[in-house]
Coordinates of C-alpha atoms in Angstrom, one line a residue:
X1 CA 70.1 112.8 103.5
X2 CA 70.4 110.3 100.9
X3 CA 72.9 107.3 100.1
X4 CA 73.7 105.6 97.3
X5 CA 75.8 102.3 97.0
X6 CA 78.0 101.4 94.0
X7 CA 79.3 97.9 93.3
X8 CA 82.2 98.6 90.6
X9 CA 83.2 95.3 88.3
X10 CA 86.8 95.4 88.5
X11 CA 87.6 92.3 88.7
X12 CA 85.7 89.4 86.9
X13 CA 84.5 85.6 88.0
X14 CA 86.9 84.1 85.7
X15 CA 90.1 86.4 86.4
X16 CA 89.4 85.2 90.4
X17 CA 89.2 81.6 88.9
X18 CA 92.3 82.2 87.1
X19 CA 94.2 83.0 90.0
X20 CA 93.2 80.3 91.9
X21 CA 94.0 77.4 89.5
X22 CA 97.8 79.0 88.8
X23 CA 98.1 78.9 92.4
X24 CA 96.5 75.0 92.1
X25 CA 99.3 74.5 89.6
X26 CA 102.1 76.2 91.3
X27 CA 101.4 74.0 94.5
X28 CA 101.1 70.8 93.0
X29 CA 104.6 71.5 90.9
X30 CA 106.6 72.8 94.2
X31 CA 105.4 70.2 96.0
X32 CA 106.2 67.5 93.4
X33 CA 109.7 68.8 92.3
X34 CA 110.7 69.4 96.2
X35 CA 110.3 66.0 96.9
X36 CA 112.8 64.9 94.3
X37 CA 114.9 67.9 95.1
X38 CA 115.7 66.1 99.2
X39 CA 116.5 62.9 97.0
X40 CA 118.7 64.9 94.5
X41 CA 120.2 67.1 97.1
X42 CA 121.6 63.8 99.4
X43 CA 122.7 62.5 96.0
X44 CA 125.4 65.4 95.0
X45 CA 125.8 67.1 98.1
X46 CA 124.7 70.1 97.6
X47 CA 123.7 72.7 100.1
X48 CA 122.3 75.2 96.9
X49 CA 119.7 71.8 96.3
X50 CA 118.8 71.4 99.9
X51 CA 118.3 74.2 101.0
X52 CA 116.3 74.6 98.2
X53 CA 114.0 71.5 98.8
X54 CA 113.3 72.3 102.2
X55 CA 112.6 75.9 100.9
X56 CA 109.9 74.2 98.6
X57 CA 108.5 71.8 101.1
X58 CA 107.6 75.1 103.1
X59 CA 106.3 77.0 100.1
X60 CA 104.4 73.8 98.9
X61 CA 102.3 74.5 102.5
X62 CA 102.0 78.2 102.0
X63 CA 100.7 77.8 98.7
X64 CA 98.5 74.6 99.8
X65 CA 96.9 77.6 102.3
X66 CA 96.7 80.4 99.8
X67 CA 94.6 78.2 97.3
X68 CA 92.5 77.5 100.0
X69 CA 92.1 81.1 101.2
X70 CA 92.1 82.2 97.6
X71 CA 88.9 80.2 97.0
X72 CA 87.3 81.2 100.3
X73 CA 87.5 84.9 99.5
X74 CA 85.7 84.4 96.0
X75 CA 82.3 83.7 98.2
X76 CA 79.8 86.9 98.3
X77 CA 78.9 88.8 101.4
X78 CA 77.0 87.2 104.0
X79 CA 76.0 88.3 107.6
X80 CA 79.3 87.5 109.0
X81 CA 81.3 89.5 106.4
X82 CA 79.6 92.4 105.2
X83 CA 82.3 93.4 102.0
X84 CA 82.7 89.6 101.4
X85 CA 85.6 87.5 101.9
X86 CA 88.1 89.2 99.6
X87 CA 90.6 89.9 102.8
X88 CA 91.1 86.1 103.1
X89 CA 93.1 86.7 100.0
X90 CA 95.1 89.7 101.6
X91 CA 95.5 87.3 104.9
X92 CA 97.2 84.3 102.6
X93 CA 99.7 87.2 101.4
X94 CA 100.7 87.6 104.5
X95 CA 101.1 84.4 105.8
X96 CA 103.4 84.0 102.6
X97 CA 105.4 86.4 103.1
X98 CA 105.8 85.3 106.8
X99 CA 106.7 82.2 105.6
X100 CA 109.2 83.2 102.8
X101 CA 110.4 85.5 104.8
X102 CA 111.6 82.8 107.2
X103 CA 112.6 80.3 104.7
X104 CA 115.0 82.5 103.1
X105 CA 116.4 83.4 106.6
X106 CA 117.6 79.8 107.1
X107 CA 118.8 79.6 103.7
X108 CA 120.8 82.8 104.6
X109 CA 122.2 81.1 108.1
X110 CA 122.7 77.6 106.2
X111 CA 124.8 79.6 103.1
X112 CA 126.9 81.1 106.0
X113 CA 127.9 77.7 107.4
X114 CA 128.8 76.8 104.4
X115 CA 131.2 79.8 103.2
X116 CA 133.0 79.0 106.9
X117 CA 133.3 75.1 106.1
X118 CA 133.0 74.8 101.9
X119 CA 132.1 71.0 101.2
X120 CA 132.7 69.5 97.5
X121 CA 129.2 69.2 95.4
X122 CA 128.8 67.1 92.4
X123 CA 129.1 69.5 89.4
X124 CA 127.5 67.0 86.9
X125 CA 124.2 66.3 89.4
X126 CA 123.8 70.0 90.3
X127 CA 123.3 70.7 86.5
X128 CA 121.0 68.3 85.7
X129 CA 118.4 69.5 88.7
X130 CA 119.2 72.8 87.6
X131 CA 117.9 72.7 83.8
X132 CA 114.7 71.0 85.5
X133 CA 114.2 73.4 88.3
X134 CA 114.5 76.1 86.3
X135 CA 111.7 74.8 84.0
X136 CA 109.5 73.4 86.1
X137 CA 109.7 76.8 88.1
X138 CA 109.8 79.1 85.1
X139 CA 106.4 77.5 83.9
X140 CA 105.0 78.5 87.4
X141 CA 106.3 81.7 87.7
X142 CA 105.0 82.4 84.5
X143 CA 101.4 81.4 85.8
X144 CA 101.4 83.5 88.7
X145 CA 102.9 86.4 87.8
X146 CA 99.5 87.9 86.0
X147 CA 97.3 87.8 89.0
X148 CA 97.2 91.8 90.5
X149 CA 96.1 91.2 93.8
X150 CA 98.7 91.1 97.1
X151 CA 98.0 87.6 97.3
X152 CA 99.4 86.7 93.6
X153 CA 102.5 89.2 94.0
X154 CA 103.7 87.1 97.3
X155 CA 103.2 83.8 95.2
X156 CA 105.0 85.1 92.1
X157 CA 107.9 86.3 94.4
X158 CA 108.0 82.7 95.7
X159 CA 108.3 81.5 92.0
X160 CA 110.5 83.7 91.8
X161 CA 112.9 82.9 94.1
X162 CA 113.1 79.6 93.2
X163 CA 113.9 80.3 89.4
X164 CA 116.6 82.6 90.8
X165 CA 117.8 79.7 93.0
X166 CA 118.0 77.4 90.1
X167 CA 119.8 79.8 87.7
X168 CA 122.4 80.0 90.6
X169 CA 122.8 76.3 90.8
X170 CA 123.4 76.2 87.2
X171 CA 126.1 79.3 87.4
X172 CA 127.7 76.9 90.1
X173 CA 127.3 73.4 88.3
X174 CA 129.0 74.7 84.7
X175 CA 131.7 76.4 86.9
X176 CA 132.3 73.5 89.0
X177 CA 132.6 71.0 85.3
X178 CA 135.5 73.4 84.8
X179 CA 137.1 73.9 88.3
X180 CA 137.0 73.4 91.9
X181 CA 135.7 76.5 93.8
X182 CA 133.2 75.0 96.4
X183 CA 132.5 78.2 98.1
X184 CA 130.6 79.4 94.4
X185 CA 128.0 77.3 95.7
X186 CA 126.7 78.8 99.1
X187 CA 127.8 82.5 98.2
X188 CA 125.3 82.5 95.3
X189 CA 122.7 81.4 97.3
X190 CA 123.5 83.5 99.8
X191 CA 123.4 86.6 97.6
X192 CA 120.2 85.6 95.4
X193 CA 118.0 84.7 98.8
X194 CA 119.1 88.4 100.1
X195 CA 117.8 90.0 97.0
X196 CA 114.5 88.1 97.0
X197 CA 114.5 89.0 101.1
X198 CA 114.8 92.4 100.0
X199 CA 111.6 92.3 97.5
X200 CA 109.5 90.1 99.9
X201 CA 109.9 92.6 102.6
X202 CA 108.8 95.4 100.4
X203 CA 105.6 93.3 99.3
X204 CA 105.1 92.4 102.8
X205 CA 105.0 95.9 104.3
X206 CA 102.0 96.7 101.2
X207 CA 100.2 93.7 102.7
X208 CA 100.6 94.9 105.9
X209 CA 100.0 98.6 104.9
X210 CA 96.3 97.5 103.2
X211 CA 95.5 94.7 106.3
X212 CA 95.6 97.9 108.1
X213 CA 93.6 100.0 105.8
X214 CA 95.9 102.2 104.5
X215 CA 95.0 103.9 101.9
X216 CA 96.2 102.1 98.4
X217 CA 99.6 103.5 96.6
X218 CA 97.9 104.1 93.5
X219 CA 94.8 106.3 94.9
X220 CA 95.4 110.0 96.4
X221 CA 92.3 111.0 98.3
X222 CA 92.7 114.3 97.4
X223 CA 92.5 113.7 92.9
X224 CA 88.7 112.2 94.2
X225 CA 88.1 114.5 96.8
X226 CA 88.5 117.4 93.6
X227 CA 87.3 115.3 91.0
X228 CA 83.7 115.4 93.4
X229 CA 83.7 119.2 93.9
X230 CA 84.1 119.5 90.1
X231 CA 80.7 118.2 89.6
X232 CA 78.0 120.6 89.0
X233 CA 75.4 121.1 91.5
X234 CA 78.1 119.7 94.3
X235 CA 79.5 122.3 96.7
X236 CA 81.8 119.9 99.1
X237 CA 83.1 116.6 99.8
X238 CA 84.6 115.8 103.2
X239 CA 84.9 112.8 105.2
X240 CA 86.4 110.3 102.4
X241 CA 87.3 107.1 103.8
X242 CA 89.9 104.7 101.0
X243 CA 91.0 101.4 101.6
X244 CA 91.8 97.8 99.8
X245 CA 89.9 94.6 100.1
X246 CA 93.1 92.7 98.6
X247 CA 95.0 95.0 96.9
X248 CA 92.7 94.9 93.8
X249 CA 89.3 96.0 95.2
X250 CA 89.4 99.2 96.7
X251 CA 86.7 100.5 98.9
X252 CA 85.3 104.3 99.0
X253 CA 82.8 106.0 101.3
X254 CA 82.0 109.5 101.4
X255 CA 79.7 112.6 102.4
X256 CA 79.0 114.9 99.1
X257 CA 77.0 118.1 100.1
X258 CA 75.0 119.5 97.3
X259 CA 73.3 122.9 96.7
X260 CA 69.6 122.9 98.2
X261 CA 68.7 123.8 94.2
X262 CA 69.6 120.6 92.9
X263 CA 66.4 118.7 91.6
X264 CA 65.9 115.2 90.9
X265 CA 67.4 114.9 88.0
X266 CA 70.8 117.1 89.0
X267 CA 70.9 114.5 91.3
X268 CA 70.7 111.8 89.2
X269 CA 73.4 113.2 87.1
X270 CA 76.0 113.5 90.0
X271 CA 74.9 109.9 90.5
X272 CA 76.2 108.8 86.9
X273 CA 79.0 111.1 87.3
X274 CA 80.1 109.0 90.1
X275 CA 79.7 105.8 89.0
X276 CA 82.4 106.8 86.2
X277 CA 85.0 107.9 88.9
X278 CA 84.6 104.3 90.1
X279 CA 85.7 102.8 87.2
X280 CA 88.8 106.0 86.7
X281 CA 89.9 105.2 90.5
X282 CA 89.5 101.1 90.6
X283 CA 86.9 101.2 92.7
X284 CA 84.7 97.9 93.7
X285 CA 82.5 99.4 96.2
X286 CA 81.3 103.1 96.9
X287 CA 78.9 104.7 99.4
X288 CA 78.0 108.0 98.8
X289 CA 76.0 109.8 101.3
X290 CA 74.2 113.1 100.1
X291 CA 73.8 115.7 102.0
X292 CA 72.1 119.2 101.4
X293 CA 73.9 122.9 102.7
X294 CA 70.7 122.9 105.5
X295 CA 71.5 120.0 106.6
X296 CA 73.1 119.2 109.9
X297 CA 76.0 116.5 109.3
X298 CA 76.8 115.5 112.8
X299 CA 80.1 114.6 110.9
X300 CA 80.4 117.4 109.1
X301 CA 83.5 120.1 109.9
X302 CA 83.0 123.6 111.9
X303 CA 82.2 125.0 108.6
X304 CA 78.9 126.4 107.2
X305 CA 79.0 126.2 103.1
X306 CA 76.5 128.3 101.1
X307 CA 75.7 127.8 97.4
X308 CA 77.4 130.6 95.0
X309 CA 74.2 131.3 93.2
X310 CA 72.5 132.3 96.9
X311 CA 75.5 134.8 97.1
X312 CA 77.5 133.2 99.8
X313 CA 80.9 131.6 99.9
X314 CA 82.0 129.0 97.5
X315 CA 82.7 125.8 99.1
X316 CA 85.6 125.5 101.3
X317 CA 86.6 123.4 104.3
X318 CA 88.4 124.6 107.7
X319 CA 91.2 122.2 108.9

């Protein structure tokens, strides 16, 4: 048997940099603006602000955590992690979305006390933190939202969320100028933090999904698995093994059995072959282990494959 290894190039020194210093940017601006958001929300009363703050000061130590994790999982393999340290990043999208998960929850249950007991809110207040929130926010929602990994999709939706909370303040505040209707205030809030719910779940469950080594959305075993048996000189493919480091790197292993004719360089050739496909299917690391039709794959199916050219069966597999 032989095995080859691939290391793809995905996914570059300075995009991983990147990522880190827009979640360095987007910490130090949530935590910043959430501070004056508790002394702006006592000020005009309002539960939108508040709620909103406290929101912050919670995403402020999720993102404190993902720029640490972030920066931990640029370091190389070592003996203690053989693939790296890219799942640090997967780990820090789930503990944000745990987190904003929760946060919007109380925002939810807060919103609700509100719509029972409406409180009056000062209109003139509410706009001004508005147009800054929605700035402030924008700029770091704009930051974060290029990253591709799970990590950088839970921050983005956290930007997110807030820009969405600070355009319903501002809906509130300009209505409010005009006339009193006090319960405008929580039943936004109440309806933009269930759509964001609805989106963070849906990320969440990917994160989960890859943390468990599902296979990623975007790769079908089978379009590889076909794509291999194409080759010349290959007559199967079977145990294929997918999964995600962090929702950017993807991982592939996988036994190729080739026709006892093939010579050096047919082998070579399947080689570079392959090493395109990892670039086609986004992949960061492949093993490949070769394996010849006398060989016996202890993990091979009940089949026995013989080369067309030897006038036996072409290459199938039995469930």
């Amino acid at each position: 048997m032989d095995r080859i290894k691939i290391e793809g190039t995905n996914m570059s020194h300075n995009h991983h940099h990147e990522i880190q210093e827009n979640i360095k940017l987007a910490f130090f601006l949530n935590a910043g603006f959430a501070i004056a958001e508790l002394v702006g929300g006592l000020l005009t009363n309002s539960m939108a602000i508040m709620a909103d703050a406290l929101h912050d000061l919670g995403d402020s130590i999720t993102l404190a955590i993902s720029w640490r994790l972030e920066h931990l999982s640029s370091k190389s393999e070592d003996g203690k992690f053989s693939y790296g340290y890219k799942r640090f990043s997967l780990l820090s999208a789930l503990i944000s979305g745990v987190v904003l998960i929760t946060g919007s929850i109380y925002v939810i249950m807060e919103a609700v006390k509100r719509l029972l007991a409406p409180q009056e809110s000062n209109a003139q207040g509410m706009l001004i933190f508005a147009l800054f929130g929605i700035a402030i926010n924008g700029y770091a929602a704009l930051r974060t939202s290029h990253g591709k990994n799970m990590n950088s999709r839970m921050i983005s939706w956290h930007m997110i969320e807030d820009v969405l909370g600070w355009v319903a303040v501002l809906i509130v505040s300009l209505v409010l100028l005009v006339k009193d209707i006090d319960i405008l205030d929580p039943l936004l809030s109440l309806g933009l933090t269930a759509f964001v719910l609805f989106n963070v779940v849906r990320n969440l469950w990917g994160t989960m999904r890859l943390f468990l080594q599902g296979v990623p959305e975007t790769i079908k075993i089978e379009d590889i698995e076909n794509e291999l048996r194409s080759l010349e000189n290959v007559r199967d493919v079977h145990h294929t093994h997918v999964w995600s480091l962090d929702g950017e790197q993807n991982v592939l292993t996988t036994h190729v059995v080739l026709c006892l004719e093939a010579k050096k360089e047919d082998i070579r050739r399947v080689k570079e072959k392959i090493r395109d496909l990892t670039d086609k299917f986004d992949l960061a690391h492949t093993t490949v282990e070769f394996e010849y039709l006398d060989d016996d794959c202890s993990m091979n199916h009940h089949n026995h494959i013989n080369c067309p050219e030897n006038g036996g069966e072409k290459a199938h597999e039995h469930g």
